[in-house]
Coordinates of C-alpha atoms and ligand atoms in Angstrom, one line a residue:
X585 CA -33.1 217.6 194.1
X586 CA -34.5 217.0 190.6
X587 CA -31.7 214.8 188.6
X588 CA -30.0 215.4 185.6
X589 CA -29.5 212.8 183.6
X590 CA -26.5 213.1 181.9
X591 CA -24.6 211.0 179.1
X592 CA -22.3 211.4 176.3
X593 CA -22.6 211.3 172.6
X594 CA -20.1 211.2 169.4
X595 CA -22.4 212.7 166.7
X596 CA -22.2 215.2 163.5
X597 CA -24.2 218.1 163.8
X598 CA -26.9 218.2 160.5
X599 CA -28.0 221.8 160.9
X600 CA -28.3 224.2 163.6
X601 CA -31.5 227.0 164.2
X602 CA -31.5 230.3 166.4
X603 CA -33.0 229.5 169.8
X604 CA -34.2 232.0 172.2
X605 CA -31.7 234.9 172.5
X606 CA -28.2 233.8 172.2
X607 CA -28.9 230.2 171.7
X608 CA -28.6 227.4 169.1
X609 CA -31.0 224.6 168.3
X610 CA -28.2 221.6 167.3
X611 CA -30.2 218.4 164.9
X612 CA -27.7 216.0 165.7
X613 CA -26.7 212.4 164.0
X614 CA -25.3 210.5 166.7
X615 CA -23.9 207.3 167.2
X616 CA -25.3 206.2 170.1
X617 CA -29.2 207.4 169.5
X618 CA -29.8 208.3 165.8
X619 CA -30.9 211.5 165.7
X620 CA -31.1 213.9 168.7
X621 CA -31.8 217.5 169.1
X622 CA -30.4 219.4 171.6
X623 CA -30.0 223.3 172.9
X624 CA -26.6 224.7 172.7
X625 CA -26.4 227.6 175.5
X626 CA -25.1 230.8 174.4
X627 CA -23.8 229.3 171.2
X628 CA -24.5 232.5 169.6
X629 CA -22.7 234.9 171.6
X630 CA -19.2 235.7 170.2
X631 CA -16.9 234.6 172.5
X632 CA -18.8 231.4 173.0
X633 CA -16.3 228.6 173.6
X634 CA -18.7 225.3 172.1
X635 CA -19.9 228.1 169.1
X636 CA -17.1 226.6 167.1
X637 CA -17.4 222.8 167.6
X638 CA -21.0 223.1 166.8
X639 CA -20.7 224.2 163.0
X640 CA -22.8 222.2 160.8
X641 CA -20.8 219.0 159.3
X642 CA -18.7 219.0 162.7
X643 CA -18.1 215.7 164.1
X644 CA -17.8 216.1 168.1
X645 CA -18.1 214.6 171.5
X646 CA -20.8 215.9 173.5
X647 CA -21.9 215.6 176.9
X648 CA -25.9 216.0 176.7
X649 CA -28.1 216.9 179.9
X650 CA -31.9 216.2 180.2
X651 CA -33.6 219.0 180.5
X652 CA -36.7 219.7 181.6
X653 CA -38.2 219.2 177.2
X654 CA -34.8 219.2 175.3
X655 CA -31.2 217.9 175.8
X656 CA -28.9 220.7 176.5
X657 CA -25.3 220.8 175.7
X658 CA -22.8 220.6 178.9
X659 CA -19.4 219.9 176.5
X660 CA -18.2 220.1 173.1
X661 CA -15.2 218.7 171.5
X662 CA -13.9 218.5 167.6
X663 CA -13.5 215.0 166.5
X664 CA -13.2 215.9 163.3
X665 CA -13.9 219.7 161.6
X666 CA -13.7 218.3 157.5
X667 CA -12.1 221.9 157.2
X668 CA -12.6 222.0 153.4
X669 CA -16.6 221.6 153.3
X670 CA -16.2 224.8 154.7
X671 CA -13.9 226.3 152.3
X672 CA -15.6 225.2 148.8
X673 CA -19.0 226.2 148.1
X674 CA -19.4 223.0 145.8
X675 CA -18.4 220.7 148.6
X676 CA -20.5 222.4 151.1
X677 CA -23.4 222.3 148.9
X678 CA -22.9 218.7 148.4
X679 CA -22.3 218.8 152.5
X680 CA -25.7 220.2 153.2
X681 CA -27.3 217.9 150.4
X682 CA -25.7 214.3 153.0
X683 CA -27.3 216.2 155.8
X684 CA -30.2 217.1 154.6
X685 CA -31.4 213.9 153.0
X686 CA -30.2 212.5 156.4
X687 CA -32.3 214.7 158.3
X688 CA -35.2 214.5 156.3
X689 CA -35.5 210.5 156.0
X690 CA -35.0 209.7 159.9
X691 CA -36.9 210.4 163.4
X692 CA -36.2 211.2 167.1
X693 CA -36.7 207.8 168.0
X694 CA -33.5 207.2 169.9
X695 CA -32.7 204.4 167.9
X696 CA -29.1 203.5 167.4
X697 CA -28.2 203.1 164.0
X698 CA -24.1 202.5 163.3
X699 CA -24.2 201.9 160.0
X700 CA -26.1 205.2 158.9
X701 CA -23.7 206.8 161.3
X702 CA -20.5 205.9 159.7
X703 CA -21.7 206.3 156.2
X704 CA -22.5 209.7 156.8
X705 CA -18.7 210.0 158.2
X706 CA -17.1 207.8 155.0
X707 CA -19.5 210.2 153.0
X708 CA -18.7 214.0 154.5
X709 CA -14.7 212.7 154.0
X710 CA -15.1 211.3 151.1
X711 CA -16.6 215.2 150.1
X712 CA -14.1 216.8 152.0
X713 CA -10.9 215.0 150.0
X714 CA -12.1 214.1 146.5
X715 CA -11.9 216.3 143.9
X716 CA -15.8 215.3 142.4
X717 CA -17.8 214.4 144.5
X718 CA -20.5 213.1 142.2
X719 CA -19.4 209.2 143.2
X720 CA -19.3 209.8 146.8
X721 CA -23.0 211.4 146.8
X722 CA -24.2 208.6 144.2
X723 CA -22.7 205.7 146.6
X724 CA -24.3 207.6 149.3
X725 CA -27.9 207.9 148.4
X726 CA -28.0 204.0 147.0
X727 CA -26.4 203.4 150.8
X728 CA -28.7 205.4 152.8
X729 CA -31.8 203.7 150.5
X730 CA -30.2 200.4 151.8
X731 CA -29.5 200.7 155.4
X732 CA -33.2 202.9 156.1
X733 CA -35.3 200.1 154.2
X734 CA -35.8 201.3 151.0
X735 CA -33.3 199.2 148.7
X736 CA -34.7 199.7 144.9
X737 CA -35.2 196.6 143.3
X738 CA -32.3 196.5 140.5
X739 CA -32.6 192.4 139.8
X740 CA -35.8 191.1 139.5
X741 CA -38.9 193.6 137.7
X742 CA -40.5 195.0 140.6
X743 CA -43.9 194.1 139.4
X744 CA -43.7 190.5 137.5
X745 CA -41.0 189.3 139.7
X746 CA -39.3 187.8 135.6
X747 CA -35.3 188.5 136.1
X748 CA -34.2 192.1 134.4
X749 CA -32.3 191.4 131.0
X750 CA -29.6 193.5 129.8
X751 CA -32.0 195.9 127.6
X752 CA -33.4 199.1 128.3
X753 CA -36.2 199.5 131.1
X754 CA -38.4 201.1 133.3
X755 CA -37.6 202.5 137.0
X756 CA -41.2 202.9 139.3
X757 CA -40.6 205.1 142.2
X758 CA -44.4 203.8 143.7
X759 CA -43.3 199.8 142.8
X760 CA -39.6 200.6 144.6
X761 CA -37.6 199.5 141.7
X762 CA -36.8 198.5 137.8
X763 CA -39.9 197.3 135.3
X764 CA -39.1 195.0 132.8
X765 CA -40.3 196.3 129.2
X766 CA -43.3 194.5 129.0
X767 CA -44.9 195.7 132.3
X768 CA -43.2 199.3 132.3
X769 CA -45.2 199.6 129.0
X770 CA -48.2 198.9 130.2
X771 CA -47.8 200.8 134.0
X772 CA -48.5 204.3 134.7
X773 CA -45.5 206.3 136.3
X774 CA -42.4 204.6 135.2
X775 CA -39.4 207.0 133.7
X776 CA -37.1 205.1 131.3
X777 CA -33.8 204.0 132.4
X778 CA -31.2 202.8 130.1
X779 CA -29.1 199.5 130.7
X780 CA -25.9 201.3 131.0
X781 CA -27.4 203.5 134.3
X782 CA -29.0 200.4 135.7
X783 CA -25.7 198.4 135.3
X784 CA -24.0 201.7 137.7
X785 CA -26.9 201.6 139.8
X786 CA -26.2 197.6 140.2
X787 CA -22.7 198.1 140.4
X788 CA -23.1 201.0 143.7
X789 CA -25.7 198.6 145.1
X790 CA -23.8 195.7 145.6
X791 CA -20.0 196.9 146.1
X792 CA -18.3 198.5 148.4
X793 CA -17.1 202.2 147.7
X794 CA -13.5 200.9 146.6
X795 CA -14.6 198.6 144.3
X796 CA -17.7 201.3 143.1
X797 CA -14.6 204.0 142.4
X798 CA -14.0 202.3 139.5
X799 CA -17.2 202.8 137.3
X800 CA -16.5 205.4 135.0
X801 CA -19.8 206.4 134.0
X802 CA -20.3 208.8 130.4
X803 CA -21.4 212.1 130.9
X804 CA -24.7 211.2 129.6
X805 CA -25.2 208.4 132.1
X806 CA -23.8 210.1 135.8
X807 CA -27.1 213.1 134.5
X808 CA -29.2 209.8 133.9
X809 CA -28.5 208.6 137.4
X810 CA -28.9 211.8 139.4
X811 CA -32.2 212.6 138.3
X812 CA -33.3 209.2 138.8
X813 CA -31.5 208.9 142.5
X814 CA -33.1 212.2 143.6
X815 CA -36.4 211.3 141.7
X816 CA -36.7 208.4 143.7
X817 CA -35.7 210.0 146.9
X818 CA -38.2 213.1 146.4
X819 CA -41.0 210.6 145.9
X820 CA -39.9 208.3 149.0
X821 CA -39.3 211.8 151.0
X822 CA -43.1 212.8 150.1
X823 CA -44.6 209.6 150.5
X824 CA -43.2 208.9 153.8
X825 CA -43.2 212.3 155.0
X826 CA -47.0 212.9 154.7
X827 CA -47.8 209.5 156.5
X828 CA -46.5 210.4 160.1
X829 CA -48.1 213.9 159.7
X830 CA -51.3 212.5 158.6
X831 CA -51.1 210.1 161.6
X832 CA -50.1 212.7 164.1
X833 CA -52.7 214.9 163.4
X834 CA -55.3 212.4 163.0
X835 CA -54.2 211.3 166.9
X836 CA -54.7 214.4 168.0
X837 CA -58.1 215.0 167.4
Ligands
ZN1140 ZN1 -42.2 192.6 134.7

């Protein structure tokens, strides 16, 4: 008799996809194993049991079979349901947004990462119970840069190495951090960043989410550092995306 091998995960569900007829294809963030993929059975049918535990932004217990290509779901339970990402389109948008980036900066490669695991929980909660969530996504896209390698350089100028000065400077998406004026001037690609956003994104990098609460940044400044965040995280996504699809298709042949 052929074995199944069977073992059990806590893990958020990112996004789910129609499988087959009356089944679900679950993109998991799991404690235990990163990111997994498995096939919920029947998920789509109405009276399925696991349908509701398997919502995108739930935070269950599964018991995962291998199967003969994907892991199939055996059990689902609700750890947590963060009811009102549901409830709100801004906090679901914001929701999908955590996911999303999550999904699209890791791999199936079964490796355990605790950190990323619990700052996507602190993060979904965070969405679910404050009233703005613009500090809670901020904290966790500097986080996520951190803990998957990518930590911007905020200190030092990414190119000369000369310790940044409290003035105006330049941010370099392809250097992975700030410019001081003198080589930001004379670099291609850098976008301005003003010393009050680069003292916030100092302030996120280094503390912890208590202690980053208490920035208050100006209007002006929280637009400043979105567009640079997501600016930097659509050029990492793009750069790092291409590469393993490049190398995969370049093994194939
Ligand atoms: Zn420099």
């Amino acid at each position: 008799m052929r074995e199944l091998r069977s073992f059990r995960v806590e893990a958020v569900v990112l996004r789910h996809a129609d499988w087959g007829e009356a089944d679900r294809l679950l993109t998991l963030y799991s404690r235990e194993r990163g990111k997994v993929r498995a096939i919920a059975k029947g998920a789509r049918k109405v009276r399925s049991r696991k349908a509701g535990h398997l919502e995108p932004f739930t935070r269950v217990t599964l018991q995962l079979a291998k199967g003969r290509d994907l892991l199939i779901v055996t059990q689902a339970d609700t750890v947590e349901a963060y009811l009102p990402l549901r409830d709100d389109l801004l906090k679901t948008g914001n929701a999908s947004y955590v996911a999303e980036l999550l999904d699209r900066f890791t791999y199936e490669d079964e490796s355990e990462n605790f950190a990323v695991f619990r700052l996507l929980t602190d993060t979904l909660g965070r969405i679910a119970s404050d009233s703005d969530p613009w500090l809670p996504i901020r904290y966790y896209e500097m986080r996520l840069l951190d803990f998957l390698g990518y930590r911007p350089h905020l200190f030092e100028c990414a190119n000369c190495g000369d310790e940044i000065q409290a003035v105006d400077q330049f941010f370099s998406p392809a250097q992975g951090g700030v410019l001081c004026p003198r080589c930001g001037a004379g670099l291609p690609g850098g976008w301005p960043v003003s010393v009050e956003a680069l003292k916030h994104l100092r302030h996120f990098q280094r503390s912890n989410y208590t202690e980053a609460k208490r920035a208050h940044p100006t209007p002006e400044v929280r637009r400043e550092l979105e567009t640079l965040m997501q600016g930097y995280l659509t050029y990492l996504l793009e750069r790092s995306l291409n590469t393993p699809e490049f190398l995969r298709k370049v093994q194939k042949s």
